[in-house]
Short mmCIF file of C-alpha atoms in Angstrom, two decimals:
data_model
loop_
_atom_site.label_atom_id
_atom_site.label_comp_id
_atom_site.label_asym_id
_atom_site.label_seq_id
_atom_site.Cartn_x
_atom_site.Cartn_y
_atom_site.Cartn_z
CA LEU I 1481 -12.05 199.82 -165.92
CA HIS I 1482 -12.90 200.66 -162.51
CA THR I 1483 -11.98 198.48 -159.85
CA CYS I 1484 -13.67 198.27 -155.67
CA PRO I 1485 -12.58 196.39 -153.15
CA ASP I 1486 -13.23 193.43 -152.54
CA PRO I 1487 -16.51 193.26 -149.66
CA PRO I 1488 -16.36 190.61 -146.79
CA HIS I 1489 -17.06 187.01 -146.78
CA HIS I 1490 -19.89 186.33 -144.01
CA GLY I 1491 -21.48 182.31 -143.18
CA PHE I 1492 -24.17 181.05 -145.30
CA SER I 1493 -26.43 181.89 -141.92
CA ARG I 1494 -30.02 181.71 -144.00
CA MET I 1495 -28.56 178.77 -145.66
CA THR I 1496 -26.55 176.42 -142.74
CA GLY I 1497 -29.24 177.59 -140.14
CA PHE I 1498 -26.42 179.44 -139.25
CA GLU I 1499 -27.80 182.61 -136.56
CA GLY I 1500 -26.08 185.46 -137.10
CA GLN I 1501 -23.01 186.11 -138.75
CA PRO I 1502 -19.14 183.27 -137.37
CA LYS I 1503 -18.31 183.26 -134.63
CA ASP I 1504 -14.97 181.99 -135.90
CA VAL I 1505 -12.45 181.01 -138.35
CA ALA I 1506 -13.49 176.94 -137.96
CA VAL I 1507 -17.44 177.89 -138.77
CA LEU I 1508 -16.28 180.44 -141.50
CA GLU I 1509 -15.00 178.19 -143.56
CA ASP I 1510 -17.47 174.70 -142.42
CA ALA I 1511 -20.39 177.12 -143.37
CA LYS I 1512 -18.36 177.65 -146.89
CA ASN I 1513 -18.36 174.04 -147.31
CA ARG I 1514 -21.74 172.76 -146.94
CA TRP I 1515 -24.76 172.62 -150.02
CA CYS I 1516 -27.80 174.47 -149.41
CA PHE I 1517 -29.57 172.93 -151.94
CA GLY I 1518 -27.73 169.99 -153.21
CA ARG I 1519 -25.32 169.59 -155.95
CA ASP I 1520 -28.73 168.15 -157.90
CA SER I 1521 -29.86 171.86 -157.64
CA VAL I 1522 -26.55 173.10 -159.90
CA ILE I 1523 -26.74 170.31 -162.76
CA ALA I 1524 -30.47 171.02 -163.00
CA ALA I 1525 -30.61 174.14 -163.34
CA ILE I 1526 -27.56 174.05 -166.06
CA GLU I 1527 -29.89 171.62 -168.22
CA ASP I 1528 -33.05 173.93 -168.52
CA ILE I 1529 -30.26 176.83 -169.36
CA LYS I 1530 -29.36 174.76 -172.06
CA LYS I 1531 -32.78 174.23 -173.18
CA GLY I 1532 -33.19 177.75 -173.22
CA LYS I 1533 -35.42 177.55 -169.15
CA LEU I 1534 -35.12 180.62 -166.65
CA VAL I 1535 -33.79 179.62 -163.19
CA VAL I 1536 -33.97 181.45 -159.64
CA VAL I 1537 -30.75 181.78 -158.11
CA VAL I 1538 -30.19 183.10 -154.00
CA ASP I 1539 -27.41 183.80 -152.86
CA ASP I 1540 -25.74 184.84 -149.42
CA GLU I 1541 -28.45 186.12 -146.94
CA ASP I 1542 -25.65 188.23 -145.70
CA ARG I 1543 -25.06 190.38 -149.09
CA GLU I 1544 -28.07 191.05 -150.72
CA ASN I 1545 -30.23 188.44 -149.89
CA GLU I 1546 -32.40 188.07 -152.88
CA GLY I 1547 -33.37 185.86 -155.69
CA ASP I 1548 -32.79 186.77 -159.48
CA LEU I 1549 -34.88 184.98 -162.53
CA ILE I 1550 -31.89 183.99 -164.97
CA MET I 1551 -31.49 181.86 -167.99
CA ALA I 1552 -29.23 182.28 -171.68
CA ALA I 1553 -29.47 185.77 -173.74
CA GLU I 1554 -29.13 183.55 -176.83
CA HIS I 1555 -32.22 182.18 -175.57
CA ALA I 1556 -34.29 185.67 -174.45
CA THR I 1557 -37.80 185.29 -175.97
CA LYS I 1558 -40.27 187.54 -175.30
CA GLU I 1559 -42.80 185.14 -174.03
CA THR I 1560 -39.46 184.46 -170.91
CA ILE I 1561 -39.01 188.11 -171.07
CA ALA I 1562 -42.19 188.86 -170.35
CA PHE I 1563 -42.36 186.75 -167.83
CA MET I 1564 -39.05 188.27 -165.91
CA ILE I 1565 -41.15 191.82 -166.52
CA LYS I 1566 -44.19 190.72 -164.96
CA HIS I 1567 -42.15 188.99 -161.41
CA THR I 1568 -39.61 191.21 -160.81
CA SER I 1569 -38.32 195.15 -160.73
CA GLY I 1570 -38.20 194.65 -164.57
CA VAL I 1571 -34.36 196.62 -165.03
CA ILE I 1572 -33.62 193.43 -167.04
CA CYS I 1573 -29.66 193.11 -167.37
CA CYS I 1574 -27.17 190.96 -169.10
CA ALA I 1575 -24.40 189.64 -167.62
CA ILE I 1576 -21.08 188.98 -170.12
CA GLU I 1577 -17.55 189.05 -169.62
CA GLN I 1578 -15.07 192.00 -169.61
CA ALA I 1579 -13.30 190.92 -173.06
CA ARG I 1580 -16.72 190.57 -174.92
CA ALA I 1581 -17.63 194.46 -173.24
CA GLN I 1582 -14.41 195.92 -174.38
CA GLN I 1583 -15.45 194.69 -178.06
CA LEU I 1584 -18.79 196.30 -178.17
CA GLU I 1585 -17.18 199.32 -176.55
CA LEU I 1586 -19.08 199.16 -173.70
CA PRO I 1587 -17.51 201.54 -171.38
CA PRO I 1588 -19.41 201.39 -167.19
CA MET I 1589 -22.04 203.62 -167.07
CA VAL I 1590 -19.53 205.75 -164.18
CA GLU I 1591 -16.13 206.29 -163.75
CA VAL I 1592 -16.44 205.52 -159.50
CA ASN I 1593 -18.70 202.84 -158.82
CA GLU I 1594 -20.24 203.51 -155.54
CA ASP I 1595 -23.07 200.71 -156.03
CA ALA I 1596 -22.02 198.86 -152.19
CA LYS I 1597 -21.61 195.12 -153.94
CA CYS I 1598 -19.78 196.85 -157.07
CA THR I 1599 -22.25 195.62 -159.86
CA ALA I 1600 -20.49 197.02 -162.57
CA PHE I 1601 -22.99 198.57 -164.88
CA THR I 1602 -22.37 199.37 -168.50
CA VAL I 1603 -23.68 201.69 -170.74
CA SER I 1604 -27.48 200.93 -171.54
CA VAL I 1605 -27.85 199.54 -175.03
CA ASP I 1606 -30.67 198.34 -177.34
CA LEU I 1607 -30.42 197.24 -180.87
CA LYS I 1608 -30.41 199.26 -183.37
CA GLU I 1609 -31.87 197.68 -186.59
CA ASP I 1610 -35.28 197.81 -188.36
CA GLY I 1611 -38.31 196.22 -186.42
CA MET I 1612 -37.55 197.85 -183.30
CA HIS I 1613 -39.24 200.16 -181.34
CA THR I 1614 -38.84 201.91 -178.49
CA GLY I 1615 -36.69 199.30 -176.94
CA ILE I 1616 -38.45 198.66 -174.06
CA SER I 1617 -41.41 196.11 -174.56
CA ALA I 1618 -40.66 192.15 -174.12
CA THR I 1619 -39.53 191.93 -178.00
CA ASP I 1620 -37.44 194.19 -178.30
CA ARG I 1621 -35.82 193.17 -174.83
CA ALA I 1622 -35.24 190.12 -176.44
CA ARG I 1623 -33.65 191.03 -179.84
CA THR I 1624 -31.12 193.54 -177.80
CA LEU I 1625 -30.06 190.68 -175.75
CA GLN I 1626 -29.75 188.07 -178.46
CA ALA I 1627 -27.64 190.71 -180.48
CA LEU I 1628 -26.01 190.66 -177.29
CA SER I 1629 -24.86 186.75 -176.93
CA ASP I 1630 -24.40 187.23 -180.67
CA GLU I 1631 -20.72 186.75 -181.42
CA SER I 1632 -20.21 188.93 -184.74
CA SER I 1633 -22.51 191.31 -183.34
CA THR I 1634 -20.11 195.11 -183.95
CA PRO I 1635 -21.00 198.50 -181.43
CA GLN I 1636 -22.15 199.68 -184.65
CA ARG I 1637 -25.61 197.24 -183.56
CA PHE I 1638 -26.13 198.55 -180.61
CA SER I 1639 -28.26 202.10 -179.60
CA ARG I 1640 -26.70 203.83 -176.16
CA PRO I 1641 -28.38 204.10 -174.10
CA GLY I 1642 -31.17 202.08 -173.63
CA HIS I 1643 -33.54 199.33 -172.10
CA ILE I 1644 -31.30 196.76 -171.88
CA PHE I 1645 -28.35 197.27 -168.62
CA PRO I 1646 -25.08 195.24 -169.99
CA LEU I 1647 -22.69 194.01 -166.34
CA THR I 1648 -19.59 192.82 -166.69
CA ALA I 1649 -18.37 189.71 -164.40
CA VAL I 1650 -15.57 189.42 -163.59
CA GLN I 1651 -12.39 187.05 -164.16
CA GLY I 1652 -13.03 183.54 -162.10
CA GLY I 1653 -16.60 183.83 -162.07
CA VAL I 1654 -18.63 183.20 -158.60
CA LEU I 1655 -15.10 181.64 -157.07
CA ALA I 1656 -13.79 184.87 -157.06
CA ARG I 1657 -17.56 187.55 -156.77
CA GLU I 1658 -20.23 185.36 -155.07
CA GLY I 1659 -22.88 187.84 -157.54
CA HIS I 1660 -26.07 187.29 -159.31
CA THR I 1661 -23.59 188.51 -162.32
CA GLU I 1662 -21.33 185.57 -161.69
CA ALA I 1663 -23.47 183.30 -161.70
CA SER I 1664 -25.23 183.95 -164.64
CA VAL I 1665 -22.62 183.66 -167.01
CA ASP I 1666 -20.87 180.52 -164.97
CA LEU I 1667 -24.36 178.79 -165.59
CA CYS I 1668 -24.35 180.16 -169.19
CA LYS I 1669 -20.80 178.77 -169.92
CA LEU I 1670 -21.46 175.83 -168.16
CA ALA I 1671 -24.20 174.74 -169.86
CA GLY I 1672 -22.07 175.07 -172.96
CA CYS I 1673 -23.85 178.36 -174.25
CA LYS I 1674 -22.30 181.93 -174.96
CA ALA I 1675 -21.69 184.14 -171.91
CA ALA I 1676 -24.06 186.09 -171.60
CA GLY I 1677 -27.09 185.46 -169.52
CA VAL I 1678 -30.00 187.43 -168.56
CA LEU I 1679 -30.65 188.14 -164.89
CA CYS I 1680 -33.60 189.95 -163.03
CA GLU I 1681 -34.46 190.64 -159.44
CA ILE I 1682 -37.83 188.84 -158.29
CA VAL I 1683 -40.15 190.65 -156.69
CA THR I 1684 -43.24 190.45 -154.34
CA GLU I 1685 -46.27 190.00 -156.09
CA ASP I 1686 -47.13 193.43 -154.51
CA GLY I 1687 -43.53 194.70 -155.83
CA ALA I 1688 -43.37 196.80 -152.79
CA ASP I 1689 -40.12 194.95 -151.66
CA MET I 1690 -37.34 191.73 -152.94
CA MET I 1691 -38.79 188.08 -152.60
CA ARG I 1692 -36.27 185.94 -149.64
CA THR I 1693 -35.10 182.40 -149.59
CA PRO I 1694 -38.65 180.91 -148.27
CA GLU I 1695 -40.89 182.81 -150.82
CA LEU I 1696 -38.51 182.59 -153.62
CA ARG I 1697 -38.67 178.70 -152.98
CA GLN I 1698 -42.03 178.63 -152.84
CA PHE I 1699 -42.61 180.73 -156.21
CA ALA I 1700 -40.38 178.44 -158.20
CA ALA I 1701 -42.32 175.48 -157.44
CA ASN I 1702 -45.30 177.84 -158.34
CA HIS I 1703 -44.25 178.01 -161.39
CA GLY I 1704 -41.90 174.78 -161.69
CA LEU I 1705 -38.31 176.31 -162.12
CA VAL I 1706 -35.23 175.05 -160.83
CA PHE I 1707 -34.02 176.39 -157.36
CA THR I 1708 -30.44 176.83 -156.39
CA SER I 1709 -27.24 179.26 -155.17
CA ILE I 1710 -24.50 181.09 -155.97
CA GLN I 1711 -23.26 178.64 -152.72
CA ASP I 1712 -24.13 175.85 -154.98
CA MET I 1713 -22.58 176.33 -158.00
CA ARG I 1714 -19.09 177.47 -156.09
CA LEU I 1715 -19.21 174.09 -153.97
CA TYR I 1716 -19.87 172.37 -157.85
CA ILE I 1717 -17.76 173.73 -159.94
CA LYS I 1718 -14.94 173.28 -156.88
CA SER I 1719 -15.81 169.42 -157.48
CA LEU I 1720 -15.22 170.30 -161.50
CA PRO I 1721 -11.73 168.50 -163.04
CA PRO I 1722 -9.12 170.72 -163.93
CA SER I 1723 -10.07 170.04 -167.44
CA ALA I 1724 -14.03 170.62 -166.71
#
């Protein structure tokens, strides 16, 4: 698999109240050890993922400064995927572990990854079975997502290219890379689900821009969705006993 250099880590300025970049290492370390929305927000997110619900997860404002809708791929339905399509960019991805991508013979989309955050896209796929149409509908995409999470699936179940975009998470999850790809896989594993998470970026109502934290919090409240952050997930995972 191709590799990318690790991006620099910055302080959680929006979430911690800092303005601008941290001035020294002490400030940076303090920022990295502060909860954004609390431990309970992670616990609530895990419980809702377990129940097949969508949750909203935000990253650092010095990174993408975006929020994703996330759910377990095994629980994808036409209703939840239609909701995602309506409120997001529509580029629905499925985060999986690298070993799973290799099992399904899903190579990187490109040999040289020039994405600013090194998001690890593989070739896109559609489920290749009776009852599928073009692959783009919420119904078709939900079926493809379920198949990606199915441990009995073989490479032959999928056609390439397609309308679902698998992403490979780095080993170590959000503790190794603070991305939504890793957050999706970690949440699924913490919830006892298959390590395959659906994710897509939430956009403004007119679709012209990405929602930022204040809007995302209101969006989550309006739709009764749990709201948490990758920073909170990192702290939660660090707090777990080694065997957890």
